[in-house]
Short mmCIF file of C-alpha atoms in Angstrom, two decimals:
data_model
loop_
_atom_site.label_atom_id
_atom_site.label_comp_id
_atom_site.label_asym_id
_atom_site.label_seq_id
_atom_site.Cartn_x
_atom_site.Cartn_y
_atom_site.Cartn_z
CA MET V 188 -4.59 -18.87 -35.20
CA ASP V 189 -5.14 -19.21 -31.45
CA ASN V 190 -8.41 -18.53 -29.79
CA ARG V 191 -7.12 -18.58 -26.20
CA ALA V 192 -7.25 -15.40 -24.20
CA VAL V 193 -4.56 -12.82 -23.56
CA GLY V 194 -3.62 -12.85 -19.93
CA ILE V 195 -2.73 -9.62 -18.23
CA PHE V 196 -1.90 -8.94 -14.56
CA ASP V 197 -0.83 -6.00 -12.37
CA SER V 198 -0.51 -5.25 -8.69
CA GLY V 199 -3.74 -3.37 -8.93
CA ILE V 200 -5.70 -1.35 -11.55
CA GLY V 201 -2.85 0.49 -13.28
CA GLY V 202 -2.63 -2.36 -15.77
CA LEU V 203 -6.03 -1.46 -17.12
CA THR V 204 -4.25 1.09 -19.29
CA CYS V 205 -2.80 -1.92 -21.05
CA VAL V 206 -6.17 -3.72 -21.27
CA ARG V 207 -7.69 -0.63 -22.84
CA GLU V 208 -4.99 -0.49 -25.49
CA ILE V 209 -5.31 -4.20 -26.18
CA ASN V 210 -9.11 -3.80 -26.67
CA ARG V 211 -8.40 -0.95 -29.07
CA LEU V 212 -5.68 -2.70 -31.15
CA LEU V 213 -7.03 -6.23 -31.01
CA PRO V 214 -10.83 -5.94 -30.46
CA HIS V 215 -11.47 -9.68 -31.23
CA GLU V 216 -9.23 -10.97 -28.49
CA ASN V 217 -10.57 -12.14 -25.19
CA VAL V 218 -8.71 -10.75 -22.21
CA VAL V 219 -8.29 -12.28 -18.70
CA TYR V 220 -7.07 -9.72 -16.19
CA PHE V 221 -5.98 -10.12 -12.58
CA GLY V 222 -5.32 -7.16 -10.26
CA ASP V 223 -3.80 -8.03 -6.85
CA THR V 224 -5.76 -5.19 -5.11
CA ALA V 225 -5.41 -6.99 -1.74
CA ARG V 226 -1.66 -6.56 -1.80
CA ILE V 227 -1.01 -3.43 -3.78
CA PRO V 228 1.44 -1.63 -3.83
CA TYR V 229 4.30 -3.83 -4.91
CA GLY V 230 6.88 -1.15 -5.68
CA THR V 231 7.79 -0.37 -2.09
CA ARG V 232 8.37 -4.03 -1.10
CA SER V 233 11.46 -6.14 -1.14
CA ARG V 234 12.60 -7.98 -4.17
CA SER V 235 11.89 -11.41 -2.76
CA THR V 236 8.35 -10.47 -1.76
CA ILE V 237 7.69 -9.10 -5.19
CA GLU V 238 9.04 -12.22 -6.80
CA SER V 239 6.81 -14.37 -4.71
CA TYR V 240 3.73 -12.29 -5.44
CA ALA V 241 4.54 -12.24 -9.16
CA ARG V 242 4.80 -16.05 -9.23
CA GLN V 243 1.39 -16.37 -7.61
CA ASP V 244 -0.16 -13.90 -10.03
CA MET V 245 1.26 -15.69 -13.10
CA ASN V 246 0.23 -19.04 -11.83
CA PHE V 247 -3.28 -17.75 -11.30
CA ILE V 248 -3.43 -16.23 -14.86
CA ARG V 249 -2.01 -19.46 -16.33
CA ARG V 250 -4.98 -21.41 -15.00
CA HIS V 251 -7.27 -19.48 -17.34
CA ASP V 252 -6.21 -20.94 -20.63
CA VAL V 253 -4.20 -17.97 -21.90
CA LYS V 254 -1.80 -17.83 -24.83
CA LEU V 255 0.34 -14.99 -23.63
CA ILE V 256 1.11 -13.46 -20.18
CA ILE V 257 1.54 -9.69 -20.02
CA SER V 258 2.91 -8.23 -16.80
CA ALA V 259 1.35 -4.80 -16.91
CA CYS V 260 3.15 -3.93 -13.68
CA GLY V 261 6.29 -1.95 -14.00
CA THR V 262 7.67 -3.31 -10.75
CA VAL V 263 7.19 -7.03 -11.63
CA SER V 264 8.39 -6.39 -15.17
CA SER V 265 11.59 -4.87 -13.81
CA ILE V 266 12.24 -7.82 -11.62
CA MET V 267 11.48 -10.35 -14.37
CA GLY V 268 14.13 -8.78 -16.52
CA ALA V 269 14.41 -9.80 -20.14
CA ARG V 270 12.61 -13.15 -19.97
CA LYS V 271 10.48 -14.08 -22.89
CA ASP V 272 8.47 -16.94 -21.37
CA TYR V 273 7.00 -18.14 -18.15
CA ASP V 274 7.06 -21.88 -17.75
CA GLY V 275 6.66 -22.42 -21.58
CA LEU V 276 4.09 -19.67 -22.13
CA PRO V 277 5.10 -16.51 -24.06
CA TYR V 278 5.54 -13.63 -21.63
CA THR V 279 6.21 -9.92 -21.89
CA GLY V 280 6.56 -7.19 -19.31
CA VAL V 281 6.40 -3.55 -19.94
CA VAL V 282 10.12 -2.78 -19.76
CA ILE V 283 11.38 -3.95 -23.15
CA PRO V 284 8.42 -2.47 -25.07
CA ALA V 285 8.88 0.88 -23.33
CA ALA V 286 12.60 0.85 -23.83
CA GLN V 287 12.15 0.18 -27.62
CA ALA V 288 9.63 3.04 -27.84
CA ALA V 289 11.94 5.37 -25.99
CA CYS V 290 14.86 4.57 -28.20
CA ALA V 291 12.81 5.21 -31.24
CA ALA V 292 11.54 8.53 -29.90
CA THR V 293 14.63 10.18 -28.50
CA ARG V 294 16.53 12.69 -30.64
CA ASN V 295 19.29 13.58 -28.13
CA GLY V 296 19.80 10.13 -26.74
CA ARG V 297 18.92 11.34 -23.23
CA ILE V 298 16.14 9.23 -21.70
CA GLY V 299 14.51 9.59 -18.38
CA VAL V 300 12.74 6.78 -16.41
CA ILE V 301 10.37 7.17 -13.51
CA GLY V 302 9.10 4.21 -11.57
CA THR V 303 8.50 2.70 -8.12
CA PRO V 304 11.52 2.34 -5.79
CA ALA V 305 11.81 -1.39 -6.69
CA THR V 306 11.79 -0.58 -10.38
CA ILE V 307 14.52 2.11 -10.18
CA ARG V 308 16.53 -0.01 -7.78
CA SER V 309 16.52 -2.88 -10.32
CA GLY V 310 18.10 -0.84 -13.09
CA ALA V 311 15.97 -2.84 -15.58
CA TYR V 312 14.94 0.03 -17.88
CA GLY V 313 18.59 1.15 -18.12
CA LYS V 314 19.77 -2.40 -19.15
CA ALA V 315 16.96 -2.72 -21.72
CA ILE V 316 17.71 0.66 -23.20
CA ARG V 317 21.47 0.10 -23.46
CA ALA V 318 20.84 -3.23 -25.10
CA ILE V 319 19.25 -1.33 -27.89
CA ARG V 320 21.26 1.85 -27.86
CA GLN V 321 24.61 1.61 -26.09
CA ASP V 322 25.39 5.34 -26.05
CA ALA V 323 22.07 6.37 -24.48
CA ALA V 324 22.28 8.48 -21.35
CA ILE V 325 19.73 7.27 -18.79
CA MET V 326 18.52 9.11 -15.77
CA GLY V 327 16.10 7.38 -13.34
CA ASN V 328 14.10 8.52 -10.34
CA SER V 329 11.58 6.77 -8.11
CA CYS V 330 8.21 8.32 -7.25
CA PRO V 331 6.94 6.31 -4.31
CA LEU V 332 3.91 8.63 -3.68
CA PHE V 333 2.51 8.54 -7.20
CA VAL V 334 0.72 5.17 -6.84
CA PRO V 335 -1.12 6.03 -3.60
CA MET V 336 -1.89 9.51 -5.02
CA ALA V 337 -3.31 7.91 -8.13
CA GLU V 338 -5.34 5.33 -6.15
CA ASN V 339 -6.80 8.18 -4.06
CA GLY V 340 -7.75 10.40 -7.03
CA ILE V 341 -5.07 13.04 -6.37
CA THR V 342 -4.07 13.50 -10.08
CA SER V 343 -5.35 16.83 -11.30
CA PRO V 344 -2.57 18.99 -12.85
CA ASP V 345 -4.03 21.91 -11.05
CA ASP V 346 -3.71 20.26 -7.63
CA VAL V 347 -0.79 21.86 -5.68
CA VAL V 348 0.16 18.52 -4.25
CA VAL V 349 0.41 17.09 -7.75
CA LYS V 350 2.41 20.10 -8.96
CA GLU V 351 4.78 19.89 -6.02
CA MET V 352 5.37 16.13 -6.12
CA THR V 353 5.73 16.20 -9.88
CA ALA V 354 8.43 18.92 -9.60
CA ARG V 355 10.14 17.15 -6.70
CA TYR V 356 10.32 13.82 -8.58
CA LEU V 357 11.10 15.18 -11.99
CA LYS V 358 13.50 18.02 -11.19
CA PRO V 359 16.67 15.91 -11.50
CA LEU V 360 15.56 14.53 -14.88
CA LYS V 361 14.62 17.96 -16.19
CA LYS V 362 18.04 19.21 -15.25
CA GLU V 363 19.63 16.45 -17.22
CA ASN V 364 17.77 17.62 -20.32
CA VAL V 365 16.05 14.34 -21.16
CA ASP V 366 13.86 14.57 -24.32
CA THR V 367 11.97 11.33 -23.69
CA LEU V 368 10.51 10.08 -20.37
CA ILE V 369 9.33 6.55 -19.74
CA LEU V 370 6.32 6.37 -17.36
CA GLY V 371 7.75 3.17 -16.02
CA CYS V 372 4.71 2.38 -13.82
CA THR V 373 1.26 1.79 -15.31
CA HIS V 374 -0.29 4.22 -12.80
CA TYR V 375 1.70 7.10 -14.03
CA PRO V 376 -0.28 8.04 -17.20
CA LEU V 377 -2.84 9.58 -14.75
CA PHE V 378 -0.13 12.18 -14.16
CA ALA V 379 0.70 12.73 -17.84
CA ASP V 380 -0.76 16.32 -17.96
CA ALA V 381 1.07 17.42 -14.82
CA ILE V 382 4.32 15.79 -16.01
CA SER V 383 4.03 17.33 -19.48
CA GLU V 384 3.35 20.75 -17.95
CA TYR V 385 6.41 20.51 -15.81
CA MET V 386 8.77 18.90 -18.33
CA GLY V 387 7.64 20.88 -21.38
CA ALA V 388 5.62 19.81 -24.48
CA ASP V 389 8.77 18.83 -26.33
CA VAL V 390 9.48 15.93 -24.00
CA THR V 391 7.93 12.68 -25.34
CA LEU V 392 6.21 10.65 -22.73
CA ILE V 393 6.20 6.82 -23.15
CA SER V 394 3.32 5.01 -21.51
CA SER V 395 4.73 1.61 -20.61
CA GLY V 396 1.32 -0.15 -20.46
CA ALA V 397 0.24 1.08 -23.92
CA GLU V 398 3.67 0.08 -25.33
CA ALA V 399 3.31 -3.38 -23.85
CA ALA V 400 -0.05 -3.71 -25.70
CA LYS V 401 1.47 -2.75 -29.01
CA TYR V 402 4.38 -5.11 -28.40
CA ALA V 403 1.86 -7.92 -27.67
CA GLN V 404 0.10 -7.17 -30.95
CA SER V 405 3.23 -7.53 -32.96
CA LEU V 406 4.29 -10.59 -31.00
CA LEU V 407 0.99 -12.43 -31.64
CA THR V 408 0.98 -11.37 -35.27
CA ARG V 409 4.50 -12.56 -35.81
CA MET V 410 3.84 -15.91 -34.04
CA ASP V 411 0.54 -16.34 -35.98
CA MET V 412 -1.30 -16.49 -32.66
CA LEU V 413 -4.08 -13.94 -33.26
CA THR V 414 -7.64 -15.09 -32.58
CA GLY V 415 -9.89 -16.28 -35.33
CA ASN V 416 -12.90 -14.84 -33.56
CA GLU V 417 -14.80 -12.41 -35.76
CA GLU V 418 -17.08 -10.90 -33.09
CA ASN V 419 -15.77 -8.65 -30.37
CA GLY V 420 -13.78 -10.34 -27.54
CA ALA V 421 -14.71 -10.18 -23.91
CA ASN V 422 -12.83 -9.05 -20.87
CA THR V 423 -12.89 -11.00 -17.69
CA PHE V 424 -11.48 -9.27 -14.60
CA TYR V 425 -10.45 -10.81 -11.28
CA SER V 426 -9.27 -9.00 -8.20
CA SER V 427 -7.98 -10.23 -4.81
CA ASP V 428 -9.86 -7.52 -2.91
CA SER V 429 -13.51 -6.46 -3.36
CA ALA V 430 -14.98 -6.55 -6.89
CA ASP V 431 -17.06 -3.39 -6.20
CA MET V 432 -13.97 -1.42 -5.18
CA PHE V 433 -12.15 -2.65 -8.24
CA GLU V 434 -14.96 -1.55 -10.53
CA GLU V 435 -15.22 1.85 -8.87
CA ASN V 436 -11.47 2.58 -9.02
CA ALA V 437 -11.17 1.02 -12.52
CA ARG V 438 -13.16 3.96 -14.03
CA LEU V 439 -10.16 6.22 -13.58
CA PHE V 440 -7.96 4.14 -15.79
CA PHE V 441 -10.53 3.02 -18.22
CA GLY V 442 -11.96 6.43 -18.75
CA GLY V 443 -15.48 5.08 -18.01
CA GLU V 444 -17.19 1.86 -16.92
CA ILE V 445 -15.13 -1.21 -17.46
CA ASN V 446 -16.60 -3.54 -20.06
CA GLY V 447 -16.52 -6.94 -18.53
CA SER V 448 -17.39 -8.87 -15.32
CA VAL V 449 -15.31 -8.59 -12.18
CA SER V 450 -14.95 -11.38 -9.60
CA GLU V 451 -13.16 -11.35 -6.25
CA ILE V 452 -10.85 -14.33 -5.68
CA SER V 453 -9.75 -15.54 -2.27
CA MET V 454 -6.18 -15.40 -1.06
CA ASP V 455 -6.22 -19.19 -0.95
CA GLU V 456 -7.04 -19.46 -4.57
CA LEU V 457 -4.16 -17.13 -5.32
CA ILE V 458 -1.51 -18.74 -3.16
CA GLU V 459 -2.41 -22.41 -3.78
CA GLY V 460 -1.36 -22.34 -7.42
CA MET K 79 2.02 -12.64 38.07
CA ASP K 80 2.38 -13.68 34.49
CA ASN K 81 5.73 -13.84 32.82
CA ARG K 82 4.41 -14.38 29.32
CA ALA K 83 5.03 -11.60 26.69
CA VAL K 84 2.77 -8.82 25.57
CA GLY K 85 1.82 -9.44 21.94
CA ILE K 86 1.40 -6.37 19.68
CA PHE K 87 0.66 -6.31 15.96
CA ASP K 88 0.05 -3.74 13.25
CA SER K 89 -0.22 -3.64 9.48
CA GLY K 90 3.37 -2.23 9.46
CA ILE K 91 5.55 -0.19 11.65
CA GLY K 92 3.11 2.38 13.05
CA GLY K 93 2.43 0.13 16.00
CA LEU K 94 5.97 0.76 17.19
CA THR K 95 4.66 3.92 18.89
CA CYS K 96 2.74 1.57 21.06
CA VAL K 97 5.81 -0.71 21.69
CA ARG K 98 7.82 2.34 22.69
CA GLU K 99 5.24 3.41 25.19
CA ILE K 100 4.99 -0.20 26.61
CA ASN K 101 8.79 -0.27 27.08
CA ARG K 102 8.59 3.03 28.88
CA LEU K 103 5.65 2.16 31.17
CA LEU K 104 6.39 -1.49 31.74
CA PRO K 105 10.15 -1.93 31.23
CA HIS K 106 10.27 -5.48 32.68
CA GLU K 107 7.75 -6.88 30.15
CA ASN K 108 8.83 -8.89 27.13
CA VAL K 109 7.20 -7.79 23.96
CA VAL K 110 6.54 -9.75 20.78
CA TYR K 111 5.63 -7.52 17.79
CA PHE K 112 4.47 -8.43 14.35
CA GLY K 113 4.30 -5.90 11.49
CA ASP K 114 2.56 -7.08 8.26
CA THR K 115 4.90 -5.07 6.07
CA ALA K 116 4.31 -7.35 3.02
CA ARG K 117 0.59 -6.29 2.95
CA ILE K 118 0.54 -2.85 4.43
CA PRO K 119 -1.59 -0.63 4.06
CA TYR K 120 -4.81 -2.12 5.47
CA GLY K 121 -6.93 1.00 5.65
CA THR K 122 -7.74 1.30 2.03
CA ARG K 123 -8.87 -2.33 1.65
CA SER K 124 -12.32 -3.86 2.06
CA ARG K 125 -13.66 -4.90 5.41
CA SER K 126 -13.56 -8.69 4.58
CA THR K 127 -9.92 -8.48 3.46
CA ILE K 128 -9.02 -6.58 6.67
CA GLU K 129 -10.82 -9.10 8.83
CA SER K 130 -8.98 -11.98 7.17
CA TYR K 131 -5.56 -10.28 7.55
CA ALA K 132 -6.30 -9.44 11.14
CA ARG K 133 -7.20 -13.08 11.97
CA GLN K 134 -4.00 -14.28 10.42
CA ASP K 135 -1.97 -11.63 12.39
CA MET K 136 -3.60 -12.59 15.69
CA ASN K 137 -3.10 -16.25 15.10
CA PHE K 138 0.57 -15.64 14.41
CA ILE K 139 0.93 -13.56 17.61
CA ARG K 140 -0.97 -16.19 19.66
CA ARG K 141 1.60 -18.84 18.75
CA HIS K 142 4.24 -16.86 20.65
CA ASP K 143 3.00 -17.53 24.20
CA VAL K 144 1.58 -14.08 24.95
CA LYS K 145 -0.74 -13.02 27.73
CA LEU K 146 -2.40 -10.17 25.96
CA ILE K 147 -2.91 -9.17 22.28
CA ILE K 148 -2.85 -5.52 21.46
CA SER K 149 -3.90 -4.47 17.96
CA ALA K 150 -1.88 -1.37 17.49
CA CYS K 151 -3.48 -0.80 14.07
CA GLY K 152 -6.31 1.72 14.00
CA THR K 153 -7.95 -0.05 11.02
CA VAL K 154 -8.06 -3.52 12.60
CA SER K 155 -9.10 -2.05 15.96
CA SER K 156 -12.08 -0.31 14.33
CA ILE K 157 -13.20 -3.47 12.69
CA MET K 158 -12.83 -5.57 15.83
CA GLY K 159 -15.15 -3.16 17.65
CA ALA K 160 -15.49 -3.46 21.44
CA ARG K 161 -14.36 -7.01 21.85
CA LYS K 162 -12.25 -7.82 24.94
CA ASP K 163 -10.73 -11.13 24.01
CA TYR K 164 -9.50 -13.09 21.04
CA ASP K 165 -10.22 -16.77 21.39
CA GLY K 166 -9.93 -16.72 25.16
CA LEU K 167 -6.88 -14.39 25.30
CA PRO K 168 -7.34 -10.77 26.62
CA TYR K 169 -7.36 -8.36 23.72
CA THR K 170 -7.38 -4.64 23.19
CA GLY K 171 -7.35 -2.42 20.20
CA VAL K 172 -6.54 1.34 20.13
CA VAL K 173 -10.16 2.55 19.80
CA ILE K 174 -11.48 2.25 23.34
CA PRO K 175 -8.32 3.53 25.00
CA ALA K 176 -8.21 6.56 22.63
CA ALA K 177 -11.99 7.20 23.12
CA GLN K 178 -11.53 7.20 26.91
CA ALA K 179 -8.57 9.56 26.78
CA ALA K 180 -10.57 11.89 24.36
CA CYS K 181 -13.57 12.02 26.70
CA ALA K 182 -11.32 12.85 29.62
CA ALA K 183 -9.56 15.59 27.69
CA THR K 184 -12.35 17.41 25.91
CA ARG K 185 -13.81 20.61 27.53
CA ASN K 186 -16.40 21.50 24.87
CA GLY K 187 -17.46 17.90 24.13
CA ARG K 188 -16.49 18.30 20.46
CA ILE K 189 -14.11 15.51 19.41
CA GLY K 190 -12.48 15.01 16.04
CA VAL K 191 -11.22 11.65 14.77
CA ILE K 192 -8.87 11.12 11.81
CA GLY K 193 -8.08 7.63 10.46
CA THR K 194 -7.85 5.50 7.42
CA PRO K 195 -10.96 5.17 5.12
CA ALA K 196 -11.77 1.85 6.67
CA THR K 197 -11.59 3.25 10.12
CA ILE K 198 -13.77 6.25 9.38
CA ARG K 199 -16.27 4.14 7.42
CA SER K 200 -16.58 1.79 10.38
CA GLY K 201 -17.75 4.56 12.78
CA ALA K 202 -16.02 2.69 15.57
CA TYR K 203 -14.51 5.69 17.30
CA GLY K 204 -17.92 7.37 17.32
CA LYS K 205 -19.53 4.39 18.97
CA ALA K 206 -16.81 4.06 21.64
CA ILE K 207 -17.03 7.75 22.42
CA ARG K 208 -20.83 7.82 22.66
CA ALA K 209 -20.70 4.81 25.01
CA ILE K 210 -18.86 7.01 27.36
CA ARG K 211 -20.32 10.36 26.74
CA GLN K 212 -23.69 10.30 25.04
CA ASP K 213 -23.76 14.06 24.30
CA ALA K 214 -20.41 14.25 22.58
CA ALA K 215 -20.27 15.69 19.06
CA ILE K 216 -17.99 13.71 16.87
CA MET K 217 -16.55 14.68 13.52
CA GLY K 218 -14.43 12.24 11.51
CA ASN K 219 -12.35 12.46 8.40
CA SER K 220 -10.21 10.01 6.56
CA CYS K 221 -6.62 10.71 5.47
CA PRO K 222 -5.71 8.05 2.99
CA LEU K 223 -2.46 9.68 1.95
CA PHE K 224 -0.94 10.06 5.52
CA VAL K 225 0.20 6.38 5.74
CA PRO K 226 2.08 6.36 2.43
CA MET K 227 3.52 9.85 3.20
CA ALA K 228 4.72 8.61 6.61
CA GLU K 229 6.18 5.39 5.12
CA ASN K 230 8.02 7.64 2.56
CA GLY K 231 9.47 10.09 5.07
CA ILE K 232 7.21 13.01 4.00
CA THR K 233 6.27 14.20 7.40
CA SER K 234 8.09 17.48 8.14
CA PRO K 235 5.75 20.29 9.21
CA ASP K 236 7.78 22.64 6.89
CA ASP K 237 7.10 20.45 3.80
CA VAL K 238 4.50 22.15 1.57
CA VAL K 239 2.90 18.78 0.79
CA VAL K 240 2.51 18.01 4.40
CA LYS K 241 1.06 21.49 5.14
CA GLU K 242 -1.40 21.16 2.16
CA MET K 243 -2.54 17.64 2.88
CA THR K 244 -2.92 18.44 6.62
CA ALA K 245 -5.08 21.39 5.82
CA ARG K 246 -7.14 19.46 3.30
CA TYR K 247 -7.91 16.64 5.68
CA LEU K 248 -8.41 18.77 8.87
CA LYS K 249 -10.25 21.75 7.54
CA PRO K 250 -13.66 20.29 8.17
CA LEU K 251 -12.75 19.33 11.78
CA LYS K 252 -11.27 22.80 12.51
CA LYS K 253 -14.43 24.37 11.18
CA GLU K 254 -16.43 22.29 13.62
CA ASN K 255 -14.34 23.68 16.53
CA VAL K 256 -13.21 20.44 17.94
CA ASP K 257 -10.99 20.85 21.03
CA THR K 258 -9.64 17.24 21.04
CA LEU K 259 -8.44 15.25 18.12
CA ILE K 260 -7.86 11.49 18.05
CA LEU K 261 -5.02 10.42 15.81
CA GLY K 262 -6.86 7.25 15.04
CA CYS K 263 -4.02 5.54 13.07
CA THR K 264 -0.66 4.72 14.68
CA HIS K 265 1.14 6.36 11.73
CA TYR K 266 -0.24 9.82 12.47
CA PRO K 267 1.86 10.85 15.43
CA LEU K 268 4.53 11.52 12.85
CA PHE K 269 2.33 14.44 11.69
CA ALA K 270 1.65 15.74 15.24
CA ASP K 271 3.66 18.92 14.66
CA ALA K 272 1.99 19.74 11.42
CA ILE K 273 -1.39 18.94 12.80
CA SER K 274 -0.86 21.12 15.93
CA GLU K 275 0.36 23.95 13.88
CA TYR K 276 -2.75 23.86 11.72
CA MET K 277 -5.37 23.11 14.43
CA GLY K 278 -3.81 25.42 17.06
CA ALA K 279 -1.99 24.57 20.27
CA ASP K 280 -5.19 24.52 22.29
CA VAL K 281 -6.46 21.43 20.55
CA THR K 282 -5.42 18.28 22.49
CA LEU K 283 -4.02 15.45 20.23
CA ILE K 284 -4.70 11.87 21.43
CA SER K 285 -2.12 9.30 20.19
CA SER K 286 -4.06 6.05 19.83
CA GLY K 287 -0.98 3.84 20.09
CA ALA K 288 0.21 5.49 23.30
CA GLU K 289 -3.18 5.33 24.86
CA ALA K 290 -3.44 1.59 24.03
CA ALA K 291 -0.21 1.10 25.91
CA LYS K 292 -1.47 2.94 28.98
CA TYR K 293 -4.67 0.92 28.75
CA ALA K 294 -2.69 -2.31 28.71
CA GLN K 295 -0.75 -1.21 31.72
CA SER K 296 -3.87 -0.71 33.76
CA LEU K 297 -5.48 -3.90 32.42
CA LEU K 298 -2.45 -6.04 33.38
CA THR K 299 -2.25 -4.45 36.72
CA ARG K 300 -5.96 -4.91 37.44
CA MET K 301 -5.75 -8.56 36.33
CA ASP K 302 -2.62 -9.18 38.38
CA MET K 303 -0.84 -10.23 35.14
CA LEU K 304 2.30 -8.08 35.30
CA THR K 305 5.53 -9.94 34.97
CA GLY K 306 7.60 -10.97 37.92
CA ASN K 307 10.90 -10.40 35.96
CA GLU K 308 13.14 -7.92 37.68
CA GLU K 309 15.54 -7.35 34.86
CA ASN K 310 14.56 -5.37 31.68
CA GLY K 311 12.33 -7.22 29.28
CA ALA K 312 13.24 -7.88 25.60
CA ASN K 313 11.48 -7.01 22.31
CA THR K 314 11.22 -9.56 19.58
CA PHE K 315 10.08 -8.20 16.17
CA TYR K 316 8.71 -10.13 13.26
CA SER K 317 7.81 -8.73 9.84
CA SER K 318 6.28 -10.28 6.72
CA ASP K 319 8.59 -8.34 4.38
CA SER K 320 12.32 -7.85 4.67
CA ALA K 321 13.78 -7.48 8.19
CA ASP K 322 16.36 -4.90 6.93
CA MET K 323 13.64 -2.73 5.50
CA PHE K 324 11.71 -3.08 8.73
CA GLU K 325 14.71 -2.01 10.85
CA GLU K 326 15.50 0.93 8.59
CA ASN K 327 11.87 2.27 8.57
CA ALA K 328 11.40 1.57 12.23
CA ARG K 329 13.76 4.28 13.27
CA LEU K 330 11.25 6.81 12.21
CA PHE K 331 8.75 5.60 14.78
CA PHE K 332 11.16 4.55 17.44
CA GLY K 333 13.13 7.74 17.43
CA GLY K 334 16.40 5.72 16.98
CA GLU K 335 17.53 2.14 16.58
CA ILE K 336 14.98 -0.42 17.63
CA ASN K 337 16.07 -2.48 20.65
CA GLY K 338 15.45 -6.03 19.70
CA SER K 339 15.98 -8.62 16.97
CA VAL K 340 13.88 -8.60 13.74
CA SER K 341 13.11 -11.69 11.77
CA GLU K 342 11.24 -12.02 8.49
CA ILE K 343 8.46 -14.59 8.41
CA SER K 344 7.10 -16.25 5.26
CA MET K 345 3.65 -15.74 4.02
CA ASP K 346 3.09 -19.44 4.52
CA GLU K 347 3.88 -19.15 8.23
CA LEU K 348 1.44 -16.27 8.51
CA ILE K 349 -1.47 -17.82 6.55
CA GLU K 350 -1.19 -21.39 7.89
CA GLY K 351 -2.26 -20.44 11.41
#
């Protein structure tokens, strides 16, 4: 038993899809979340900048007495590769959980991956899938406009811009006849309806944030690190830009008001660590 | 006479439209440019985060022996308001130069302004225009997706996404019958063709970056601060993310290879100042 919190971070608010799933699967756990809203997006930046931001994010999360760090950011997860701990603390990203789910779901062995430019460039999903299923055929494409579209509320499947960008980004994967598609960035579930409409209902969509939450559940269970708390856990949110903006935008991902306090932290607090 | 360089900064590469114009108007001047590519975009962040980034950017530029600081970022310029100096050093943003040009250009006194959410929220262009022409009617709208579209090369006037987003953002201004439109963010000149096509050829577009360059020329002339150099000046570029990425993306704004060296600076160097 371990009553410390589960630490989750993301470049912004996309990782809240993971928090929501942790709350659902493990309602007694406390969650500490950090969203780096002052520096989002990560996925269009260079590898070394992403590495340095990720290190600062994890050091910040570490300082909150957590038992597990989840990177709920597809971009950071891709760059961290297959690592299982951060400085002695259990760690998981979204890549391996999503790769496992995709390998379990595919019937024809043809798996598509969409993500940010940095994620696709890293090849991390491909490596993780092939480690499980050597003969899988993997097709990736980056969708650089999906994060800003999501952050600006342009997600409706009836919106012509959503339809057009979805078709543009997914056409090469559809042509390759994938039957399973990893939404390799935690913002992308907001486009699930549009993507399903374009790809067809028989293509299984894998939400990387939700899979990371399931993976964390089995990890904590296996390591006997679940909380002993019997009442409901609490969420504590931190953001590097305005707490009000965080709260407002968070509704999109949380499907309603977020249940927990939000505090803005200064850049000094973030970088010092 | 003053042989120090002209300092120009922006959240990213949009400010290069201003550098290009300075090079054309004042070919003997040396230019030092900083683009905060590790933290772009600014215009969707909170006021206090933008203020703190702007301070760091200006302190960095100050350390390079410059005689004038130009904020070639519409968002920063809006938040800095009408100030004329930064810590004793002459300063200009893009707002006042663009407001002056718009007031000179308009025939019907109806002026449109497009910019980032932070720019439009600030009302800075409206204040600057009314200070010159009290009876002007001013209509503003924010275009949050234009910066990421520009940064991802989605700018062609034939692209359906460009056509659709242009129409969506500009429809309220067209309805108000503006005859002059300020492109209040230095990324927006990349959409000039699409915007002209939608608004009609009789609407005058004001490029805020280019106007800031003209304004700087008249300021330096008036203050007798032009360089005495007789050979061509040099450009020196700094970016907070990868220099290679900067160089590659810069072509879009420069209309070809940029003429000057690019160096990446560390976040520590930027924040220390």
